XYZ file of C-alpha atoms in Angstrom:
322
model
C 30.238 55.158 -66.921
C 33.115 57.289 -68.272
C 33.595 57.439 -72.079
C 35.989 59.302 -74.313
C 34.287 60.382 -77.570
C 36.353 61.702 -80.537
C 34.804 63.425 -83.535
C 37.254 63.638 -86.480
C 36.062 66.131 -89.019
C 37.361 67.788 -92.170
C 38.677 70.802 -90.233
C 38.656 69.777 -86.483
C 39.316 66.904 -84.161
C 37.168 67.129 -81.039
C 37.468 65.219 -77.738
C 34.838 64.791 -75.042
C 35.475 62.908 -71.863
C 32.005 62.428 -70.454
C 30.254 60.638 -67.657
C 26.671 59.495 -67.866
C 25.006 60.392 -64.583
C 21.208 60.652 -63.812
C 20.483 60.365 -67.607
C 22.707 63.407 -68.325
C 26.061 63.599 -69.982
C 28.456 65.422 -67.609
C 31.462 66.806 -69.567
C 34.693 66.105 -67.595
C 37.063 67.415 -70.299
C 36.792 68.753 -73.739
C 39.588 69.497 -76.164
C 39.781 70.626 -79.751
C 42.423 70.817 -82.382
C 42.293 72.235 -85.976
C 44.713 70.135 -88.136
C 42.417 70.443 -91.177
C 42.724 66.921 -92.489
C 40.725 67.862 -95.578
C 42.834 70.736 -96.596
C 43.478 69.164 -100.075
C 40.436 66.852 -100.281
C 38.672 68.996 -102.929
C 41.619 68.701 -105.345
C 43.302 65.421 -104.452
C 40.716 63.300 -102.767
C 43.543 62.280 -100.352
C 44.415 62.851 -96.718
C 48.041 64.112 -97.010
C 50.945 62.636 -95.131
C 51.485 65.629 -92.942
C 47.912 65.568 -91.892
C 48.107 61.886 -91.084
C 51.026 62.549 -88.791
C 49.068 65.282 -87.015
C 46.064 62.992 -86.726
C 48.095 60.281 -85.053
C 49.802 62.848 -82.743
C 46.504 64.333 -81.663
C 44.838 60.956 -81.071
C 47.774 59.771 -78.981
C 47.437 62.990 -76.968
C 43.688 62.450 -76.473
C 44.315 58.840 -75.454
C 46.654 60.046 -72.713
C 43.889 62.493 -71.490
C 41.445 59.733 -71.562
C 43.607 57.512 -69.361
C 43.998 60.277 -66.844
C 40.186 60.200 -66.347
C 40.070 56.425 -66.247
C 37.574 56.107 -69.120
C 36.125 52.652 -69.703
C 35.900 53.077 -73.439
C 37.179 55.219 -76.260
C 34.862 55.779 -79.260
C 35.897 57.512 -82.367
C 33.940 58.684 -85.456
C 35.194 59.958 -88.795
C 32.976 62.106 -90.973
C 33.010 63.654 -94.417
C 36.779 63.724 -94.909
C 36.910 59.908 -94.500
C 34.038 59.411 -96.803
C 35.643 61.421 -99.562
C 39.303 60.459 -99.253
C 40.521 57.592 -101.515
C 43.021 56.581 -98.932
C 40.753 56.333 -95.995
C 41.222 52.653 -95.418
C 45.001 53.066 -95.452
C 44.824 55.904 -92.968
C 42.460 54.074 -90.619
C 44.807 51.045 -90.554
C 47.783 53.281 -89.944
C 46.023 55.110 -87.091
C 44.923 51.869 -85.449
C 48.494 50.585 -85.536
C 49.994 53.702 -84.141
C 47.410 54.667 -81.472
C 45.191 51.631 -80.897
C 42.130 53.779 -81.730
C 39.757 52.502 -84.328
C 38.162 55.182 -86.441
C 34.562 54.162 -87.359
C 33.596 56.051 -90.595
C 30.138 57.362 -90.150
C 27.710 57.379 -93.147
C 26.101 60.736 -93.795
C 22.836 59.507 -92.224
C 24.622 58.257 -89.125
C 26.444 61.566 -88.714
C 23.193 63.465 -88.996
C 21.421 61.378 -86.384
C 24.338 61.474 -83.934
C 24.483 65.279 -84.352
C 20.806 65.546 -83.776
C 21.012 63.448 -80.528
C 24.002 65.506 -79.384
C 22.499 68.886 -80.389
C 19.279 68.407 -78.556
C 20.760 66.749 -75.489
C 20.799 69.863 -73.409
C 17.417 71.250 -74.640
C 15.352 69.015 -72.368
C 12.887 71.945 -71.771
C 11.795 71.554 -75.401
C 11.589 67.700 -75.541
C 7.863 67.922 -76.345
C 8.514 69.783 -79.549
C 10.095 69.120 -82.973
C 13.654 70.065 -83.443
C 15.666 71.071 -86.560
C 19.414 70.567 -86.185
C 21.831 72.059 -88.614
C 25.384 70.923 -88.702
C 27.741 72.869 -90.927
C 30.965 70.834 -91.060
C 34.080 71.449 -93.043
C 33.179 69.051 -95.901
C 29.456 68.496 -95.555
C 26.253 69.965 -93.983
C 23.640 67.812 -92.304
C 20.073 68.948 -91.522
C 17.794 66.776 -89.534
C 14.200 67.393 -88.293
C 12.603 65.236 -85.774
C 11.789 64.621 -82.063
C 12.358 61.994 -79.407
C 10.170 59.524 -81.268
C 10.796 59.928 -84.963
C 12.984 61.511 -87.597
C 10.847 63.366 -90.213
C 13.758 64.769 -92.343
C 17.371 63.820 -92.685
C 19.709 65.003 -95.416
C 23.392 65.435 -95.910
C 24.579 67.958 -98.459
C 28.044 67.607 -100.002
C 29.174 71.129 -99.091
C 30.795 72.627 -96.039
C 32.626 75.646 -94.737
C 36.029 74.373 -96.055
C 34.743 73.225 -99.433
C 32.849 76.503 -99.951
C 36.042 78.391 -99.049
C 38.032 76.329 -101.590
C 35.517 77.167 -104.312
C 34.995 80.890 -103.791
C 37.359 82.297 -101.069
C 40.975 81.197 -101.814
C 42.401 84.716 -102.098
C 41.575 88.046 -100.634
C 40.076 90.413 -101.893
C 37.021 88.467 -102.621
C 35.467 88.939 -105.996
C 32.568 86.593 -105.819
C 29.192 88.269 -104.926
C 26.850 86.755 -102.413
C 24.205 86.362 -105.075
C 26.490 84.123 -107.095
C 27.084 81.911 -104.061
C 23.435 81.693 -103.318
C 22.675 80.640 -106.902
C 25.433 77.875 -106.542
C 23.902 76.776 -103.258
C 20.374 76.716 -104.694
C 21.558 73.748 -106.935
C 22.575 71.799 -103.918
C 19.770 72.564 -101.449
C 16.693 71.534 -103.512
C 14.587 70.112 -100.671
C 11.495 71.519 -98.997
C 11.411 71.602 -95.152
C 8.650 72.787 -92.867
C 10.164 74.767 -90.062
C 7.209 76.438 -88.327
C 6.786 75.630 -84.603
C 10.071 73.834 -84.467
C 13.071 74.618 -82.283
C 16.044 75.225 -84.545
C 19.602 74.455 -83.278
C 22.866 74.834 -85.093
C 26.099 73.026 -84.033
C 29.780 72.978 -84.917
C 32.441 75.646 -85.425
C 30.577 78.156 -87.581
C 27.628 79.007 -85.216
C 29.749 78.669 -82.072
C 32.223 81.194 -83.477
C 29.447 83.492 -84.708
C 27.999 83.330 -81.133
C 31.382 84.151 -79.623
C 31.717 87.218 -81.731
C 28.112 88.224 -80.911
C 28.947 88.014 -77.151
C 32.120 90.063 -77.728
C 34.329 87.531 -76.161
C 38.074 88.085 -75.982
C 38.699 84.388 -75.652
C 36.261 81.646 -76.798
C 34.213 80.555 -73.745
C 32.136 77.434 -74.466
C 29.751 77.647 -71.528
C 28.718 81.195 -72.373
C 28.246 80.397 -76.060
C 26.088 77.345 -75.491
C 22.384 78.068 -76.054
C 23.020 81.561 -77.463
C 20.160 82.721 -79.665
C 21.201 84.269 -83.037
C 18.910 86.222 -85.451
C 19.303 85.899 -89.207
C 19.763 89.730 -89.420
C 22.923 89.482 -87.270
C 24.453 87.011 -89.683
C 23.731 89.404 -92.512
C 25.710 92.068 -90.561
C 28.624 89.774 -89.965
C 28.815 88.630 -93.582
C 28.998 92.369 -94.832
C 31.784 92.971 -92.303
C 33.733 89.771 -92.971
C 33.739 90.532 -96.700
C 35.808 93.552 -96.083
C 38.495 91.693 -93.971
C 41.211 89.337 -94.753
C 41.570 86.149 -92.605
C 44.430 87.891 -90.652
C 42.291 90.953 -90.108
C 39.408 88.796 -88.835
C 41.814 87.261 -86.319
C 42.911 90.659 -85.196
C 39.493 92.171 -84.960
C 37.786 89.247 -83.375
C 40.285 87.591 -80.931
C 37.865 84.891 -79.921
C 37.991 83.368 -83.440
C 40.147 80.164 -82.854
C 43.130 79.869 -85.049
C 42.273 77.805 -87.981
C 38.790 79.159 -88.408
C 39.731 82.640 -89.597
C 39.582 81.709 -93.260
C 36.476 79.565 -93.105
C 34.171 81.684 -90.952
C 32.966 83.792 -93.825
C 31.957 80.893 -96.094
C 30.484 79.109 -93.091
C 28.463 82.122 -92.082
C 27.239 82.518 -95.736
C 26.244 78.910 -95.767
C 24.383 79.163 -92.393
C 22.604 82.370 -93.555
C 21.588 80.748 -96.842
C 20.008 77.764 -94.991
C 18.132 80.099 -92.773
C 16.874 82.086 -95.723
C 16.053 78.959 -97.675
C 13.963 77.431 -95.000
C 12.440 80.708 -93.448
C 14.289 80.451 -90.187
C 14.417 83.870 -88.488
C 16.511 82.732 -85.440
C 18.202 79.741 -83.983
C 19.880 78.522 -80.840
C 23.646 77.545 -80.790
C 24.740 74.316 -79.292
C 28.282 73.493 -78.424
C 27.329 69.841 -78.470
C 27.283 67.541 -81.537
C 28.563 64.139 -82.727
C 30.833 63.444 -79.746
C 27.784 63.800 -77.389
C 25.582 61.786 -79.826
C 28.123 58.899 -79.750
C 27.865 58.809 -76.028
C 24.152 58.798 -76.166
C 24.259 55.966 -78.698
C 26.385 53.964 -76.177
C 23.738 54.680 -73.485
C 20.914 53.507 -75.896
C 22.733 50.295 -76.487
C 24.014 49.395 -73.028
C 22.317 51.598 -70.504
C 18.964 51.512 -68.749
C 18.056 55.152 -68.386
C 16.206 57.906 -70.282
C 17.766 57.320 -73.725
C 16.872 53.623 -73.802
C 13.219 54.392 -73.505
C 12.740 57.037 -76.282
C 11.049 56.136 -79.601
C 14.083 57.007 -81.545
C 16.040 54.094 -80.175
C 14.509 51.611 -82.518
C 15.120 53.702 -85.587
C 18.721 54.488 -84.536
C 19.504 50.839 -83.679
C 18.419 49.903 -87.214
C 20.629 52.644 -88.706
C 23.654 51.509 -86.815
C 23.069 47.767 -87.395
């Protein structure tokens, strides 16, 4: 079965054309665009008109790609930007009319579970262990702990790389000290989480960009980035370096940083480092997978007859998605 899965975030719009084969998701085509739908969400709580036009253009482009691969179904999930925007319903209706694609707005819990499924989907060598999956998006951050049978911890925090940028990093040179940002984040991340003996994975643009820099890539190469292991000490090194550079200088010095991420990589890295410090995580794996993979796994759980239909999580996830 071939499915096109689209993940619409605050900063990016991602496409996965995947085929389910032998209980594995085989990626046939992946695309990303960075229109930053939530560029004004912190101040206006609206998705702006020009962003709507970009969204429609990108979705029509993705639809054409999906047709080339003869997909049987297109599924599309919207995350924090749609939960926050006052004009979400209006935008969803407009998109449906112009593209024929229905955006399903994911709750924060649904987003976290789908990210968890996608994040662990290529770590089958650890399926007998507990996982912690950290998803730093543009407008929210999800942390989920569990295994194939149960979810132990699931929380969405109303802060992401873009919203942290909007608060502390709107102009260079940066005046806010790291200690002040940590104090601010302490008021948001108030939970306790046991991380010992768990496999920690981080998904989305912040960790994949960090991994690409770590690997000294000239151009972002997804296959090489996937499953890179990053130590907390390396993030600290990057933060110190990023603080001395403007977004343009970051683009120049680190050519693999995709255009559209140069001004959010510093706040995203600080956020990831804070989480690692907060929960005593010394190192983690980077996964290039996430919601778009999780949405395909959900389809397999609902309509397939393979591995994912037999895991204990299926019952919990079915209840979460109605």
